[in-house]
PDB file of C-alpha atoms in Angstrom:
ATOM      1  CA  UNK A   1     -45.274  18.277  52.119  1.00  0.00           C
ATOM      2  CA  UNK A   2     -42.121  18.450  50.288  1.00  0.00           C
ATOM      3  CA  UNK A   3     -38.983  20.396  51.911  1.00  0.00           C
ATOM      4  CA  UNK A   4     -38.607  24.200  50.583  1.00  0.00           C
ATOM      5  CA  UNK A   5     -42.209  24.387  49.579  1.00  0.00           C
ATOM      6  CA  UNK A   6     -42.425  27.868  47.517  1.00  0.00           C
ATOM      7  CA  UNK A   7     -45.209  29.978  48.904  1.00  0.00           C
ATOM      8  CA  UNK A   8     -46.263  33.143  47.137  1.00  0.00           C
ATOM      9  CA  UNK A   9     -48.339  35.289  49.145  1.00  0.00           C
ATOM     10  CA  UNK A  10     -50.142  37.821  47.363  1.00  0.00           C
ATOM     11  CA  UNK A  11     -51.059  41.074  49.192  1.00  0.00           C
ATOM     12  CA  UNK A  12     -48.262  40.254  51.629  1.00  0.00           C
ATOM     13  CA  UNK A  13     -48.749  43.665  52.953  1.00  0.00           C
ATOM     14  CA  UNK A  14     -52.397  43.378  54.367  1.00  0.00           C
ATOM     15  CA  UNK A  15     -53.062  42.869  58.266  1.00  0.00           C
ATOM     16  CA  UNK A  16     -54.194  38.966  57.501  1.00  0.00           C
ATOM     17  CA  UNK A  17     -51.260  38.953  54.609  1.00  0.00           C
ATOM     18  CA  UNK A  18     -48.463  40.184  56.986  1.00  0.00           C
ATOM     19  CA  UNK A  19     -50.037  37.682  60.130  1.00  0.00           C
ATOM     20  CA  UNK A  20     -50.146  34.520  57.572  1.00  0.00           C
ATOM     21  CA  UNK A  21     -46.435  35.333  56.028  1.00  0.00           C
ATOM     22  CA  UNK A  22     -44.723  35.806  59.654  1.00  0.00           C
ATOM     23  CA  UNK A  23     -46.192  33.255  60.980  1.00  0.00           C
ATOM     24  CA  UNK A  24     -45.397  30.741  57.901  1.00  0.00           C
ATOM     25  CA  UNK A  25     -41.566  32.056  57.919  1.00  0.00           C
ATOM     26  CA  UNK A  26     -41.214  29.627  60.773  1.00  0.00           C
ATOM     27  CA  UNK A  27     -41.402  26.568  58.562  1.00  0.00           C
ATOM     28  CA  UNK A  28     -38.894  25.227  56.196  1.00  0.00           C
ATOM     29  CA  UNK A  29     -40.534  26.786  53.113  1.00  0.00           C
ATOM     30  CA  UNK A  30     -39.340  29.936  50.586  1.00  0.00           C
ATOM     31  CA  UNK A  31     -41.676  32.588  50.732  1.00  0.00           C
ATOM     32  CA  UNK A  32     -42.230  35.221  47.826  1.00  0.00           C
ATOM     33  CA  UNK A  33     -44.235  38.155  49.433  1.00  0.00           C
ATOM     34  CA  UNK A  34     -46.339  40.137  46.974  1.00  0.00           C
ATOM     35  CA  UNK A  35     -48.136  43.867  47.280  1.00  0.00           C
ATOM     36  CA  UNK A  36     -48.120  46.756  45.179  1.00  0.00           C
ATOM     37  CA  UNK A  37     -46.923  48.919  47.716  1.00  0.00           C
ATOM     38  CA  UNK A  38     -42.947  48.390  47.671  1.00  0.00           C
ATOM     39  CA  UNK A  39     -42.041  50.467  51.304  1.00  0.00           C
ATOM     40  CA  UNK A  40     -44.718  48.331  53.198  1.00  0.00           C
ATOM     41  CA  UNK A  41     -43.395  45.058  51.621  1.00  0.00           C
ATOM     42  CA  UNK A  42     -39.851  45.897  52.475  1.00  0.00           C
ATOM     43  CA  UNK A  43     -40.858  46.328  56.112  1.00  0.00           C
ATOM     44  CA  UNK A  44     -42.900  43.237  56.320  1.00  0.00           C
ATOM     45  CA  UNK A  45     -39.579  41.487  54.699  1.00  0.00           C
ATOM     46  CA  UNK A  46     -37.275  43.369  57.661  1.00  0.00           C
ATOM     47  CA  UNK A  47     -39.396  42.688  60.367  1.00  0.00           C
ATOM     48  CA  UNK A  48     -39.479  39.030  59.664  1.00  0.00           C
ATOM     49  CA  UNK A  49     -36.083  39.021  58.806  1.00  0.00           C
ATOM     50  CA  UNK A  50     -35.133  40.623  62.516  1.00  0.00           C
ATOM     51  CA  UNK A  51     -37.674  37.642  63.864  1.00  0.00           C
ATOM     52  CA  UNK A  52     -36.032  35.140  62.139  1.00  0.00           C
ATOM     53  CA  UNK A  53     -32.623  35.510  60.437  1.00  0.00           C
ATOM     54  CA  UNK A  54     -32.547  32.176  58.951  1.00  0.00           C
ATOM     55  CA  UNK A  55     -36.103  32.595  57.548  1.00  0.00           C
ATOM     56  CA  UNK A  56     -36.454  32.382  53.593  1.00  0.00           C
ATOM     57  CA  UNK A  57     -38.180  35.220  52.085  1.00  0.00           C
ATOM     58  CA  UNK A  58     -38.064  37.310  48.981  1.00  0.00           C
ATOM     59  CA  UNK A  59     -40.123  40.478  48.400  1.00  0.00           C
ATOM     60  CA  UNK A  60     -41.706  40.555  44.957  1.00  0.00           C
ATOM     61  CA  UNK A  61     -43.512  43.127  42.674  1.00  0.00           C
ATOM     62  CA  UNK A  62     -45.320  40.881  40.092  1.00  0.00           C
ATOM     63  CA  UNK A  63     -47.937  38.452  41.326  1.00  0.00           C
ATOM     64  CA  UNK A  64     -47.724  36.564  38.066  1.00  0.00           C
ATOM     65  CA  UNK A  65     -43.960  36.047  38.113  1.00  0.00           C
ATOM     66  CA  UNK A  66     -44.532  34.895  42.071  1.00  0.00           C
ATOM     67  CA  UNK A  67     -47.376  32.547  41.381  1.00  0.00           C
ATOM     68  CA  UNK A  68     -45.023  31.285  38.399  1.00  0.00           C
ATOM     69  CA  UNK A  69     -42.299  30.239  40.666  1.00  0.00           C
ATOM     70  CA  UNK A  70     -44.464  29.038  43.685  1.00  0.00           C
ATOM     71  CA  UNK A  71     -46.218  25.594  44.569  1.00  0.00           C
ATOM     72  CA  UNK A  72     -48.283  27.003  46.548  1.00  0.00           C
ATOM     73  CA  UNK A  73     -50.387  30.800  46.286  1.00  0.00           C
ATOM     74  CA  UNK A  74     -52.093  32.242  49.279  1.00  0.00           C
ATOM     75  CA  UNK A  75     -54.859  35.150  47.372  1.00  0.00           C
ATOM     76  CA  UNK A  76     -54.405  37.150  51.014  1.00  0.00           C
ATOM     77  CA  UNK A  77     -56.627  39.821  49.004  1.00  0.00           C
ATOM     78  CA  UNK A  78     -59.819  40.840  49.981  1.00  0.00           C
ATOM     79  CA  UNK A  79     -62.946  39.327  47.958  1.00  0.00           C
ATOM     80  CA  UNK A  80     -63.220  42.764  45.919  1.00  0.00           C
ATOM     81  CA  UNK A  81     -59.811  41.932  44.570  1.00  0.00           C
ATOM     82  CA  UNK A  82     -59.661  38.316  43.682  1.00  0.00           C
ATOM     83  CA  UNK A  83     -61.313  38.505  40.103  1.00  0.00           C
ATOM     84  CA  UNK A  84     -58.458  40.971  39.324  1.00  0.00           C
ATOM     85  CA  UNK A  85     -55.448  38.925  40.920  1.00  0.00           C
ATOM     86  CA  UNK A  86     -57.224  35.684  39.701  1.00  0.00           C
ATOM     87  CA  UNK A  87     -56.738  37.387  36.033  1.00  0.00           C
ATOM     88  CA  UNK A  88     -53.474  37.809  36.089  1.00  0.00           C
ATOM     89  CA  UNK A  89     -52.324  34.598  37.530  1.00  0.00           C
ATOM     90  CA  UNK A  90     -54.596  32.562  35.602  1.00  0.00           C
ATOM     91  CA  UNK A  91     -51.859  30.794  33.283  1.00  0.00           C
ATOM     92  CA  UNK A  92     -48.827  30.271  35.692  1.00  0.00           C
ATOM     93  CA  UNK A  93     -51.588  28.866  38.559  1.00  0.00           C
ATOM     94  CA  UNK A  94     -52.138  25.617  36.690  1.00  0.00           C
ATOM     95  CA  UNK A  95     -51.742  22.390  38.343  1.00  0.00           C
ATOM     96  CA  UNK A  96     -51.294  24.699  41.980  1.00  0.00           C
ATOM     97  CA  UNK A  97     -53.221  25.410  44.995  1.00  0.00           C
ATOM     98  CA  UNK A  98     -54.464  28.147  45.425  1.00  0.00           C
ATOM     99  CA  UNK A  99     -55.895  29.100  48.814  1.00  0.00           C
ATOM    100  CA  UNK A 100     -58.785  31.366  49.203  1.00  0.00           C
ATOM    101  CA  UNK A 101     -58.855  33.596  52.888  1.00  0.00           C
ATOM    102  CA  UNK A 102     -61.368  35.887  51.750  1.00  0.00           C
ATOM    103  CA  UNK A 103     -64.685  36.740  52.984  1.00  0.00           C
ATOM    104  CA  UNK A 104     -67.504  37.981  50.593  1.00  0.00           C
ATOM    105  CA  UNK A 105     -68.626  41.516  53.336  1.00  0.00           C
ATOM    106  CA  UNK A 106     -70.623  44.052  52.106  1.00  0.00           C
ATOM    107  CA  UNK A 107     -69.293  47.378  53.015  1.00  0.00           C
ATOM    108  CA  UNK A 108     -71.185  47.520  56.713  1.00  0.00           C
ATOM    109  CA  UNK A 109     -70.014  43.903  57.598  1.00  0.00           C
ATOM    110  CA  UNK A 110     -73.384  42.629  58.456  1.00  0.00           C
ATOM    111  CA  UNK A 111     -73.986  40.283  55.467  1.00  0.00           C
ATOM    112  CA  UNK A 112     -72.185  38.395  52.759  1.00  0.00           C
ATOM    113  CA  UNK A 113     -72.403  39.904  49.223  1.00  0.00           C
ATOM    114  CA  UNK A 114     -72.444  36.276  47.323  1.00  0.00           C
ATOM    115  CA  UNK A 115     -75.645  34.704  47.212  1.00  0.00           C
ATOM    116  CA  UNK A 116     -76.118  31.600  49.354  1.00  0.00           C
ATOM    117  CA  UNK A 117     -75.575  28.749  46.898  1.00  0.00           C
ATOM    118  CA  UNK A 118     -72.519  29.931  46.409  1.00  0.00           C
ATOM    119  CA  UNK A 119     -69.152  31.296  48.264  1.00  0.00           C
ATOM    120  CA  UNK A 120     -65.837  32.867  47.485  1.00  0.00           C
ATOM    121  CA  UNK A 121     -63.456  29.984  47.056  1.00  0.00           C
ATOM    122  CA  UNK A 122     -66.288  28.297  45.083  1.00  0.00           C
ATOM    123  CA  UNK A 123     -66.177  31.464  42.946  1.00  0.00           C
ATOM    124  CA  UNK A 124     -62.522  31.568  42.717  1.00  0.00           C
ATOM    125  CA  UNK A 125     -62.216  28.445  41.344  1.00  0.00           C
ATOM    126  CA  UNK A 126     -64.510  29.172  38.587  1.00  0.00           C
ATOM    127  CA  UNK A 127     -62.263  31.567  37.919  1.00  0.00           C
ATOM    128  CA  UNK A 128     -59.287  29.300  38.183  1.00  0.00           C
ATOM    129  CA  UNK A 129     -60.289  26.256  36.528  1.00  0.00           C
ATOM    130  CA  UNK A 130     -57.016  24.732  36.355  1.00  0.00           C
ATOM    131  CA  UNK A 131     -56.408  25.518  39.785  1.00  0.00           C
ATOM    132  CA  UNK A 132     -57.018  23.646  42.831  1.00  0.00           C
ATOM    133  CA  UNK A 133     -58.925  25.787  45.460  1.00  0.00           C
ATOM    134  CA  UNK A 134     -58.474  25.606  48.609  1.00  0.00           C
ATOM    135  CA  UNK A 135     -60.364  27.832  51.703  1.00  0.00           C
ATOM    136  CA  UNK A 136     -58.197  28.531  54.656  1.00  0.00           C
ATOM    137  CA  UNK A 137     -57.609  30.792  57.218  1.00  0.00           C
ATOM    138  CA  UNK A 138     -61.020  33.121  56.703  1.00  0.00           C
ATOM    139  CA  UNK A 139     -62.032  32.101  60.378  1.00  0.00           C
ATOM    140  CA  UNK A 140     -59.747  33.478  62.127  1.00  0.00           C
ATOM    141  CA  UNK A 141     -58.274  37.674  62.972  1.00  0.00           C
ATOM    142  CA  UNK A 142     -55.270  38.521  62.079  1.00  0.00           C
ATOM    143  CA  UNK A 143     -54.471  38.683  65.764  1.00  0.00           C
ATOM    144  CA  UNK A 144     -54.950  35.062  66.241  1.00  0.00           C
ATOM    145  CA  UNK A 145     -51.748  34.526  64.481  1.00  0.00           C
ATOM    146  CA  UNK A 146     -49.294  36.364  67.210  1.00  0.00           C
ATOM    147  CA  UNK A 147     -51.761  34.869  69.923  1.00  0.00           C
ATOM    148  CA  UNK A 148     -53.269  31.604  68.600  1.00  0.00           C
ATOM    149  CA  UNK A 149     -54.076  30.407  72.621  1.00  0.00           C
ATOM    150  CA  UNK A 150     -56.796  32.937  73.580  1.00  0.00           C
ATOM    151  CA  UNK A 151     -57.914  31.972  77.326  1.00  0.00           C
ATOM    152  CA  UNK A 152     -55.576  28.746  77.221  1.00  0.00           C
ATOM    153  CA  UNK A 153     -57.184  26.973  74.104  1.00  0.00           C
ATOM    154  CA  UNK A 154     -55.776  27.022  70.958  1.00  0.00           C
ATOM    155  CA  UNK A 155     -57.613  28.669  68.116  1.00  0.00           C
ATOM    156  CA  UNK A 156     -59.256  26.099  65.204  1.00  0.00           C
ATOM    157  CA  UNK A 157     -58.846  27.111  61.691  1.00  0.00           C
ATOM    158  CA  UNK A 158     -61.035  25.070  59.087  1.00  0.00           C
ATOM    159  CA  UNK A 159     -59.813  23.738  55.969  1.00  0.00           C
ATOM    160  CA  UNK A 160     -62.373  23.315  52.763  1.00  0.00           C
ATOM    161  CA  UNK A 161     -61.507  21.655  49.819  1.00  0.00           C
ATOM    162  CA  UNK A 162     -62.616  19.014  47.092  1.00  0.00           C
ATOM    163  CA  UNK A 163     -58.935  17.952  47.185  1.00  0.00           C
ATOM    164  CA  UNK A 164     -57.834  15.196  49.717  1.00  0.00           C
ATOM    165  CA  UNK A 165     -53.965  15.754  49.075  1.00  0.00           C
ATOM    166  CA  UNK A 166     -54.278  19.546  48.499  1.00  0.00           C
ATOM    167  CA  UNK A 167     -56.871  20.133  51.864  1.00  0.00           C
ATOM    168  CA  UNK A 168     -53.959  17.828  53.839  1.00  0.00           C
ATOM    169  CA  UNK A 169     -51.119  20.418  52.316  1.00  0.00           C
ATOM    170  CA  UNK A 170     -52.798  23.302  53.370  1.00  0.00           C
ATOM    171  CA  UNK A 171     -53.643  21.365  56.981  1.00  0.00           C
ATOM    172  CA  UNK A 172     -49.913  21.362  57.296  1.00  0.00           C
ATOM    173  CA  UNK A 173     -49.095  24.938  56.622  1.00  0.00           C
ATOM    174  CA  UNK A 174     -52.261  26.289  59.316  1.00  0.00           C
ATOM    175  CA  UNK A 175     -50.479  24.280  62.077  1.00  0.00           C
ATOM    176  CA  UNK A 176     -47.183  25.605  60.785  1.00  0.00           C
ATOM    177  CA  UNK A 177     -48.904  29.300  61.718  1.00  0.00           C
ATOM    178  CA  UNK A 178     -49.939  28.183  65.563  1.00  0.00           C
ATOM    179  CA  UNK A 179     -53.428  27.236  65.089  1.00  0.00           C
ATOM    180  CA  UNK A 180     -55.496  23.788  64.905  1.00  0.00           C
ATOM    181  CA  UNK A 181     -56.411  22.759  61.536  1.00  0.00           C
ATOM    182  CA  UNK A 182     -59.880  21.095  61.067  1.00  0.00           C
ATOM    183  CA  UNK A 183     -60.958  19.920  57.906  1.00  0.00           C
ATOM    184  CA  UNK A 184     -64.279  20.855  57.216  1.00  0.00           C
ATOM    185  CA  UNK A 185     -65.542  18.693  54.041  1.00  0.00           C
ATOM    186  CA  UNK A 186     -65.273  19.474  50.929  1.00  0.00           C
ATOM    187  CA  UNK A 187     -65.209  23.445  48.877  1.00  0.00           C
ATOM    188  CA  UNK A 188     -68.943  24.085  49.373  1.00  0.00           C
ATOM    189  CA  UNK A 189     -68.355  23.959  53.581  1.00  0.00           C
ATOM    190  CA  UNK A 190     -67.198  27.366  52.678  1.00  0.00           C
ATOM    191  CA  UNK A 191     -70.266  29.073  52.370  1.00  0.00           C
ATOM    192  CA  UNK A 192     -70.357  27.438  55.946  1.00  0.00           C
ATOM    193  CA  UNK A 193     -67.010  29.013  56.459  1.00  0.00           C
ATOM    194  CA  UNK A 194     -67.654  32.428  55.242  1.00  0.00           C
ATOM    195  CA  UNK A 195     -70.665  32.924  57.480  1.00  0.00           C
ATOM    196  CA  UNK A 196     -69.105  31.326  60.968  1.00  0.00           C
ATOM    197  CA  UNK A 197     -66.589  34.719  60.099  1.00  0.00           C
ATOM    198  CA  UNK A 198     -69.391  36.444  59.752  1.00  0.00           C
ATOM    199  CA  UNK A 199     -70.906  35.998  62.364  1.00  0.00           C
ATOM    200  CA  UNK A 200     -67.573  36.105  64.679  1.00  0.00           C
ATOM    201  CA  UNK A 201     -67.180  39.880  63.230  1.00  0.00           C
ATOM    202  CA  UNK A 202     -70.660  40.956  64.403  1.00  0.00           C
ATOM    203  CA  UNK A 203     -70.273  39.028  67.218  1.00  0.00           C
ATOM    204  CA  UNK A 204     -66.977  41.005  67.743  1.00  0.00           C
ATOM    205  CA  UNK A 205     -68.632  44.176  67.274  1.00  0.00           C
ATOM    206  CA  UNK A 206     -71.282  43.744  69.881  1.00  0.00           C
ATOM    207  CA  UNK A 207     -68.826  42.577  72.581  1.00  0.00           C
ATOM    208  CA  UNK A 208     -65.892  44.165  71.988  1.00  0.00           C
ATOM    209  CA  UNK A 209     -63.381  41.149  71.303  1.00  0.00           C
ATOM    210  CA  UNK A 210     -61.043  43.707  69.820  1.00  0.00           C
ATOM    211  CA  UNK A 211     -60.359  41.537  66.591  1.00  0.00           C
ATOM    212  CA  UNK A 212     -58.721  38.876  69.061  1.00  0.00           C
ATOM    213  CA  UNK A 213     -61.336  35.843  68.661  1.00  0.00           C
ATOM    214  CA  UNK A 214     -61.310  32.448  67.410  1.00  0.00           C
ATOM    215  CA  UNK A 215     -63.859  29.261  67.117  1.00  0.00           C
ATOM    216  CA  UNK A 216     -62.784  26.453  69.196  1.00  0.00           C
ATOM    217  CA  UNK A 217     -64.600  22.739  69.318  1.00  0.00           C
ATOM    218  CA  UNK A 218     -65.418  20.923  72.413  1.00  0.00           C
ATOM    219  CA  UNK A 219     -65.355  17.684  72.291  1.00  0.00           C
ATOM    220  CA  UNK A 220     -64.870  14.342  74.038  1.00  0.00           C
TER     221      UNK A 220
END
């Protein structure tokens, strides 16, 4: 990845928005945080400026002007919101990745709301056709990103894309934020994806994990 990447994270402001940008403020890239809400986005911009002094970030009110000026856009937004964002990005996201977090819940998170030959990211780059999709960081809490070694392993976070160079990229920027990257395959693995987090949420629920959980493969 080239030095001073330009990441523009949109919904900067979110619990898996605000985990993604600190964390990525400790690499060598210029961040552009995005989110409607000014006051929240100014805190998120002092607290990772009292973290890290030297870190490179720049609060922003227009996700199209953002995504204009960045390499790289992060949609931290949940699946609700994409089509919107998607929208308005649409022609300054040409030629860019674009990385998909969200999950498709339905409003009691026991099921996806897409149907199963399909998934968000895939659905987000029909909306983006110009775009190059990538799904990241949907399999893991937002808590994984301050603790990314639960119970002395380090968390996995899959990578899905149809991209070589692009899934590689975004490989670079999830061990940037603490945690293992694992490259899944190509875009569809994300209806793979999208259920594992599934699954960890009710699985979550039933134990009590408290939202700090992760997937982690064994192997010889």
């Amino acid at each position: 990845m080239q030095t001073n990447t330009t990441i523009a994270i949109i919904g900067a402001t979110g619990s898996m928005g605000s985990a993604i940008s600190k964390s990525l403020s400790n690499g060598n890239f210029n961040l552009l945080l995005c989110a409607s809400d000014q006051t929240k986005l100014q805190s998120l911009l002092g607290e990772i400026k009292t973290s890290n002094p030297s870190a490179q970030a720049e609060a922003m009110d227009c996700f199209k002007e953002a995504s204009w000026e960045a390499d790289i856009i992060i949609l931290a937004v949940p699946y609700q919101a994409e089509k919107e964002v998607a929208g308005k990005i649409l022609e300054v996201a040409n030629q860019k990745i674009v990385i998909s977090i969200a999950n498709p819940l339905n409003v009691t998170y026991d099921g996806l709301v897409t149907s199963p030959d399909t998934s968000a990211a895939e659905e987000l780059q029909k909306l983006l056709p110009n775009s190059t999709i990538v799904k990241a960081f949907n399999t893991t809490f937002a808590a994984d990103f301050a603790q990314p070694v639960i119970d002395g392993k380090q968390v996995d976070a899959f990578v899905a894309g149809d991209d070589a160079e692009a899934v590689d990229t975004v490989a670079e920027l999830v061990t940037t934020a603490g945690l293992n990257p694992i490259i899944a395959g190509s875009l569809k693995e994300s209806r793979t994806l999208e259920n594992m987090q599934l699954l960890l949420i009710k699985l979550g629920i039933k134990y009590n994990y408290n939202w700090l959980a992760g997937w982690k493969i064994l192997h010889n």
